[in-house]
Amino acid sequence: MHRLQHLSRLGSILFAVLLLVSLAACDAPATPVPQPSPPVSNAGPTNAPEPLVAPTQIVVEASKTPAPTAASVPTQASEPSGSQSLIGTWERITSEDKAGLFFAFAEQIEFLKDGTFVLPRSMNQSGKYSFLESDRIKFEGSSGAAVYKFALSGNSLVFQEGDQSIEYRRTDDTKAPPASSSGSQSLLGIWERVTSEDQAGLFFAFAEQIEFLKDGTFILPKYMNQSGKYSFPENDRIKFEGSSGAAVYRFAVSGDTLMFQEGDQTIEYRRMK
């Protein structure tokens, strides 16, 4: 009898312990138990019984960062619809002392269709231009890049540089040489300058002779045989590229005569036989 009482008391204690453990388990957060994937069988569908415990669903909390909207996603700027009206030669009418650093040198700017700009009165230096936004233009050259606001209205072109507005007007550019003969093949060979050195401008003063090769290389035989690449941005434009930068000139070929336009000067060459 005494032993039965002892067993009954031990059972009560064990029951109380189990009850406390159950209560603690209810208060603790449930830990998802991954369910094993059913084995893959080639035998086709079977009438296997449904699992007694439903698979645990894992819920991923959505990010608190708002999804980007169409306005917040950066897109590549398209060329402004009126950019074709930039093509041509523009002359600065703002005085040099009010034109800022870049535009003080750019007395004239010519925009070509292939994205090349030329400074005809600054040693025909050239570079690339592009549009970052509808009212932003980027100039890139051998010395770096710069971006300016601009506005175009008919024959008036205005750039913003700091607090200064620099205005240009379109020019007819009637001093260009006559149209060149079609095909760059007519350039191949060696040409000798007939225009005197003092009237030949900066580049052509050194280029007493120019040789054009088929692969797009030009050579200055009488100037330490320096060489570079030439290409044609437009039918009547030739671009010279060397270690010191690039320059674009108007040119015309007529038989054995080759003429270049550098600023207000026309430089003539004759083909060597």
CSV table of C-alpha atoms in Angstrom, one decimal:
chain,number,residue,atom,x,y,z
A,1,MET,CA,0.0,0.0,0.0
A,2,HIS,CA,2.8,2.3,0.8
A,3,ARG,CA,4.5,1.5,-2.5
A,4,LEU,CA,1.3,2.4,-4.4
A,5,GLN,CA,1.1,5.8,-2.7
A,6,HIS,CA,4.7,6.4,-3.6
A,7,LEU,CA,4.1,5.5,-7.3
A,8,SER,CA,1.0,7.7,-7.4
A,9,ARG,CA,3.0,10.7,-6.0
A,10,LEU,CA,5.8,10.1,-8.6
A,11,GLY,CA,3.2,10.0,-11.4
A,12,SER,CA,1.7,13.3,-10.3
A,13,ILE,CA,5.2,15.0,-10.3
A,14,LEU,CA,6.0,13.6,-13.8
A,15,PHE,CA,2.6,14.9,-15.1
A,16,ALA,CA,3.3,18.3,-13.6
A,17,VAL,CA,6.7,18.4,-15.3
A,18,LEU,CA,5.2,17.4,-18.7
A,19,LEU,CA,2.5,20.1,-18.3
A,20,LEU,CA,5.2,22.8,-17.6
A,21,VAL,CA,7.2,21.7,-20.7
A,22,SER,CA,4.0,21.9,-22.8
A,23,LEU,CA,3.2,25.4,-21.6
A,24,ALA,CA,6.8,26.6,-22.3
A,25,ALA,CA,6.6,25.1,-25.8
A,26,CYS,CA,3.4,27.1,-26.5
A,27,ASP,CA,5.0,30.4,-25.5
A,28,ALA,CA,8.2,29.9,-27.6
A,29,PRO,CA,8.0,30.9,-31.4
A,30,ALA,CA,7.4,28.0,-33.7
A,31,THR,CA,10.4,26.9,-35.7
A,32,PRO,CA,9.5,25.8,-39.2
A,33,VAL,CA,10.5,22.2,-39.8
A,34,PRO,CA,11.6,21.6,-43.3
A,35,GLN,CA,9.8,18.7,-44.8
A,36,PRO,CA,11.8,16.2,-46.9
A,37,SER,CA,11.1,16.2,-50.6
A,38,PRO,CA,9.2,13.2,-51.8
A,39,PRO,CA,11.4,10.8,-53.7
A,40,VAL,CA,11.3,11.0,-57.5
A,41,SER,CA,9.9,7.8,-59.0
A,42,ASN,CA,9.6,6.7,-62.6
A,43,ALA,CA,6.8,4.4,-61.8
A,44,GLY,CA,4.1,7.0,-62.4
A,45,PRO,CA,1.5,8.4,-59.9
A,46,THR,CA,0.6,6.4,-56.9
A,47,ASN,CA,-2.2,6.6,-54.3
A,48,ALA,CA,0.1,7.5,-51.5
A,49,PRO,CA,-1.7,8.9,-48.4
A,50,GLU,CA,-1.7,12.6,-47.8
A,51,PRO,CA,0.9,13.7,-45.1
A,52,LEU,CA,-0.6,14.2,-41.7
A,53,VAL,CA,1.3,17.4,-41.3
A,54,ALA,CA,1.0,20.1,-44.0
A,55,PRO,CA,4.3,21.4,-45.5
A,56,THR,CA,5.6,24.4,-43.6
A,57,GLN,CA,5.1,27.6,-45.5
A,58,ILE,CA,8.1,30.0,-45.4
A,59,VAL,CA,7.0,33.6,-45.6
A,60,VAL,CA,9.7,36.1,-46.7
A,61,GLU,CA,9.0,39.6,-45.5
A,62,ALA,CA,8.8,42.1,-48.3
A,63,SER,CA,11.6,44.8,-48.5
A,64,LYS,CA,10.7,48.1,-46.9
A,65,THR,CA,12.5,49.9,-49.7
A,66,PRO,CA,9.9,51.1,-52.3
A,67,ALA,CA,10.1,49.7,-55.7
A,68,PRO,CA,11.6,52.1,-58.3
A,69,THR,CA,9.0,54.0,-60.3
A,70,ALA,CA,9.3,54.9,-63.9
A,71,ALA,CA,10.4,58.4,-63.0
A,72,SER,CA,13.2,57.1,-60.7
A,73,VAL,CA,14.8,54.7,-63.1
A,74,PRO,CA,17.6,56.5,-65.1
A,75,THR,CA,17.4,56.1,-68.8
A,76,GLN,CA,19.8,57.0,-71.6
A,77,ALA,CA,19.2,60.5,-72.8
A,78,SER,CA,18.0,60.7,-76.4
A,79,GLU,CA,19.1,63.2,-78.9
A,80,PRO,CA,16.9,66.3,-78.9
A,81,SER,CA,14.5,66.4,-81.8
A,82,GLY,CA,15.9,69.7,-83.0
A,83,SER,CA,19.5,68.6,-83.0
A,84,GLN,CA,19.7,68.4,-86.8
A,85,SER,CA,19.3,72.2,-86.8
A,86,LEU,CA,22.7,72.4,-85.0
A,87,ILE,CA,24.5,71.1,-88.1
A,88,GLY,CA,26.6,73.8,-89.7
A,89,THR,CA,28.9,76.6,-88.7
A,90,TRP,CA,28.2,79.1,-85.9
A,91,GLU,CA,30.0,82.4,-85.2
A,92,ARG,CA,30.3,83.9,-81.7
A,93,ILE,CA,28.8,87.3,-81.3
A,94,THR,CA,29.4,87.6,-77.5
A,95,SER,CA,32.7,89.4,-76.9
A,96,GLU,CA,35.8,87.3,-76.1
A,97,ASP,CA,36.2,88.8,-72.6
A,98,LYS,CA,32.6,87.6,-71.7
A,99,ALA,CA,32.9,84.2,-73.4
A,100,GLY,CA,34.4,82.2,-70.6
A,101,LEU,CA,37.4,79.8,-70.9
A,102,PHE,CA,36.2,77.3,-73.6
A,103,PHE,CA,34.2,79.7,-75.8
A,104,ALA,CA,36.9,82.4,-75.8
A,105,PHE,CA,38.8,80.0,-78.1
A,106,ALA,CA,35.7,78.9,-80.0
A,107,GLU,CA,35.2,82.0,-82.2
A,108,GLN,CA,33.6,79.6,-84.6
A,109,ILE,CA,32.1,76.2,-84.0
A,110,GLU,CA,31.1,73.7,-86.7
A,111,PHE,CA,28.9,70.7,-86.0
A,112,LEU,CA,29.1,67.8,-88.3
A,113,LYS,CA,26.5,65.0,-88.8
A,114,ASP,CA,28.7,62.3,-87.4
A,115,GLY,CA,29.0,63.9,-83.9
A,116,THR,CA,32.2,65.8,-84.6
A,117,PHE,CA,32.7,69.4,-83.7
A,118,VAL,CA,35.4,71.6,-85.3
A,119,LEU,CA,36.9,74.9,-84.2
A,120,PRO,CA,37.8,76.4,-87.6
A,121,ARG,CA,39.6,79.5,-86.2
A,122,SER,CA,41.5,77.7,-83.5
A,123,MET,CA,43.8,75.5,-85.5
A,124,ASN,CA,40.8,73.4,-86.7
A,125,GLN,CA,40.9,71.4,-83.5
A,126,SER,CA,38.1,68.9,-83.3
A,127,GLY,CA,36.4,66.5,-80.9
A,128,LYS,CA,33.1,64.8,-80.3
A,129,TYR,CA,29.8,66.2,-79.1
A,130,SER,CA,26.7,64.4,-77.7
A,131,PHE,CA,23.5,65.2,-75.9
A,132,LEU,CA,23.1,64.1,-72.3
A,133,GLU,CA,19.6,65.7,-72.0
A,134,SER,CA,17.4,67.7,-74.2
A,135,ASP,CA,19.1,71.0,-73.1
A,136,ARG,CA,22.7,69.6,-72.3
A,137,ILE,CA,25.5,69.2,-74.8
A,138,LYS,CA,28.8,67.5,-74.0
A,139,PHE,CA,32.1,68.4,-75.7
A,140,GLU,CA,34.9,65.9,-75.6
A,141,GLY,CA,38.4,66.5,-76.8
A,142,SER,CA,42.0,65.6,-76.2
A,143,SER,CA,42.2,67.8,-73.1
A,144,GLY,CA,39.0,66.5,-71.4
A,145,ALA,CA,35.2,66.9,-71.5
A,146,ALA,CA,32.7,69.7,-70.5
A,147,VAL,CA,28.9,69.8,-70.4
A,148,TYR,CA,26.9,73.0,-71.0
A,149,LYS,CA,23.3,74.0,-71.1
A,150,PHE,CA,22.2,75.3,-74.5
A,151,ALA,CA,19.2,76.7,-76.2
A,152,LEU,CA,18.6,76.8,-80.0
A,153,SER,CA,16.1,79.2,-81.6
A,154,GLY,CA,16.3,79.6,-85.4
A,155,ASN,CA,19.7,81.0,-86.2
A,156,SER,CA,20.6,81.8,-82.6
A,157,LEU,CA,22.5,79.4,-80.4
A,158,VAL,CA,23.1,80.2,-76.7
A,159,PHE,CA,25.3,78.4,-74.3
A,160,GLN,CA,25.4,78.8,-70.5
A,161,GLU,CA,28.8,78.8,-68.8
A,162,GLY,CA,28.5,79.7,-65.1
A,163,ASP,CA,26.7,83.0,-64.9
A,164,GLN,CA,27.6,83.9,-68.5
A,165,SER,CA,25.4,83.4,-71.6
A,166,ILE,CA,27.4,83.0,-74.8
A,167,GLU,CA,25.5,83.6,-78.1
A,168,TYR,CA,26.3,82.3,-81.5
A,169,ARG,CA,24.8,83.1,-84.9
A,170,ARG,CA,24.6,80.7,-87.8
A,171,THR,CA,26.9,81.7,-90.7
A,172,ASP,CA,26.7,80.7,-94.4
A,173,ASP,CA,30.4,79.8,-94.5
A,174,THR,CA,30.8,80.8,-98.1
A,175,LYS,CA,34.6,80.6,-98.1
A,176,ALA,CA,34.6,76.8,-98.4
A,177,PRO,CA,36.5,75.3,-101.4
A,178,PRO,CA,34.6,73.7,-104.2
A,179,ALA,CA,33.1,70.3,-103.7
A,180,SER,CA,35.6,67.5,-103.9
A,181,SER,CA,35.5,64.7,-106.4
A,182,SER,CA,33.7,61.5,-105.2
A,183,GLY,CA,35.8,58.8,-103.7
A,184,SER,CA,38.8,58.9,-101.4
A,185,GLN,CA,40.9,56.9,-103.9
A,186,SER,CA,41.8,60.2,-105.6
A,187,LEU,CA,43.7,61.2,-102.5
A,188,LEU,CA,46.1,58.3,-102.5
A,189,GLY,CA,49.7,59.2,-103.3
A,190,ILE,CA,52.2,62.0,-102.4
A,191,TRP,CA,51.2,65.7,-102.5
A,192,GLU,CA,53.5,68.7,-102.3
A,193,ARG,CA,52.4,72.1,-101.0
A,194,VAL,CA,52.5,75.0,-103.5
A,195,THR,CA,51.2,77.6,-101.1
A,196,SER,CA,54.0,79.4,-99.3
A,197,GLU,CA,54.8,78.4,-95.7
A,198,ASP,CA,53.8,81.8,-94.2
A,199,GLN,CA,50.3,81.4,-95.7
A,200,ALA,CA,49.9,77.8,-94.9
A,201,GLY,CA,48.6,78.0,-91.3
A,202,LEU,CA,49.9,76.0,-88.4
A,203,PHE,CA,49.4,72.4,-89.5
A,204,PHE,CA,50.2,72.7,-93.2
A,205,ALA,CA,53.3,74.9,-92.6
A,206,PHE,CA,54.9,71.7,-91.3
A,207,ALA,CA,53.3,69.5,-93.9
A,208,GLU,CA,55.4,70.4,-96.9
A,209,GLN,CA,54.5,67.0,-98.3
A,210,ILE,CA,51.7,64.7,-97.4
A,211,GLU,CA,51.4,61.0,-98.4
A,212,PHE,CA,48.0,59.2,-98.1
A,213,LEU,CA,48.1,55.4,-97.8
A,214,LYS,CA,45.2,53.0,-98.5
A,215,ASP,CA,44.9,51.8,-94.9
A,216,GLY,CA,44.0,55.3,-93.7
A,217,THR,CA,47.5,56.4,-92.7
A,218,PHE,CA,49.0,59.7,-93.6
A,219,ILE,CA,52.8,60.5,-93.5
A,220,LEU,CA,54.7,63.7,-93.5
A,221,PRO,CA,57.8,62.7,-95.4
A,222,LYS,CA,59.7,66.0,-94.9
A,223,TYR,CA,58.8,66.3,-91.3
A,224,MET,CA,60.6,63.4,-89.6
A,225,ASN,CA,58.1,61.0,-91.3
A,226,GLN,CA,55.6,61.6,-88.7
A,227,SER,CA,52.3,59.8,-89.3
A,228,GLY,CA,48.8,59.4,-88.1
A,229,LYS,CA,45.3,58.4,-89.2
A,230,TYR,CA,42.9,60.1,-91.6
A,231,SER,CA,39.2,59.6,-92.1
A,232,PHE,CA,36.2,61.4,-93.7
A,233,PRO,CA,33.5,62.6,-91.3
A,234,GLU,CA,31.7,64.0,-94.4
A,235,ASN,CA,32.2,64.0,-98.1
A,236,ASP,CA,34.1,67.3,-98.0
A,237,ARG,CA,35.8,66.9,-94.6
A,238,ILE,CA,39.0,65.2,-93.7
A,239,LYS,CA,40.0,64.4,-90.2
A,240,PHE,CA,43.7,64.1,-89.2
A,241,GLU,CA,44.5,62.3,-85.9
A,242,GLY,CA,47.9,62.1,-84.3
A,243,SER,CA,49.6,61.9,-80.9
A,244,SER,CA,48.9,65.6,-80.2
A,245,GLY,CA,45.1,65.5,-81.0
A,246,ALA,CA,42.8,65.8,-84.0
A,247,ALA,CA,41.8,68.4,-86.6
A,248,VAL,CA,39.2,68.5,-89.3
A,249,TYR,CA,39.5,70.5,-92.5
A,250,ARG,CA,37.4,71.1,-95.6
A,251,PHE,CA,39.1,69.7,-98.7
A,252,ALA,CA,38.6,69.4,-102.4
A,253,VAL,CA,40.3,67.3,-105.0
A,254,SER,CA,40.3,68.2,-108.7
A,255,GLY,CA,42.6,66.1,-110.9
A,256,ASP,CA,46.1,66.8,-109.6
A,257,THR,CA,45.1,69.7,-107.3
A,258,LEU,CA,44.2,69.3,-103.6
A,259,MET,CA,43.0,72.2,-101.6
A,260,PHE,CA,42.4,72.5,-97.8
A,261,GLN,CA,40.6,75.2,-95.9
A,262,GLU,CA,42.2,76.4,-92.6
A,263,GLY,CA,40.4,79.3,-91.1
A,264,ASP,CA,40.4,82.0,-93.8
A,265,GLN,CA,43.3,80.4,-95.7
A,266,THR,CA,43.1,78.1,-98.7
A,267,ILE,CA,46.2,75.8,-98.9
A,268,GLU,CA,46.9,74.2,-102.2
A,269,TYR,CA,48.9,71.0,-103.0
A,270,ARG,CA,49.9,69.3,-106.3
A,271,ARG,CA,50.2,65.6,-106.9
A,272,MET,CA,53.8,64.4,-107.3
A,273,LYS,CA,54.4,62.2,-110.3
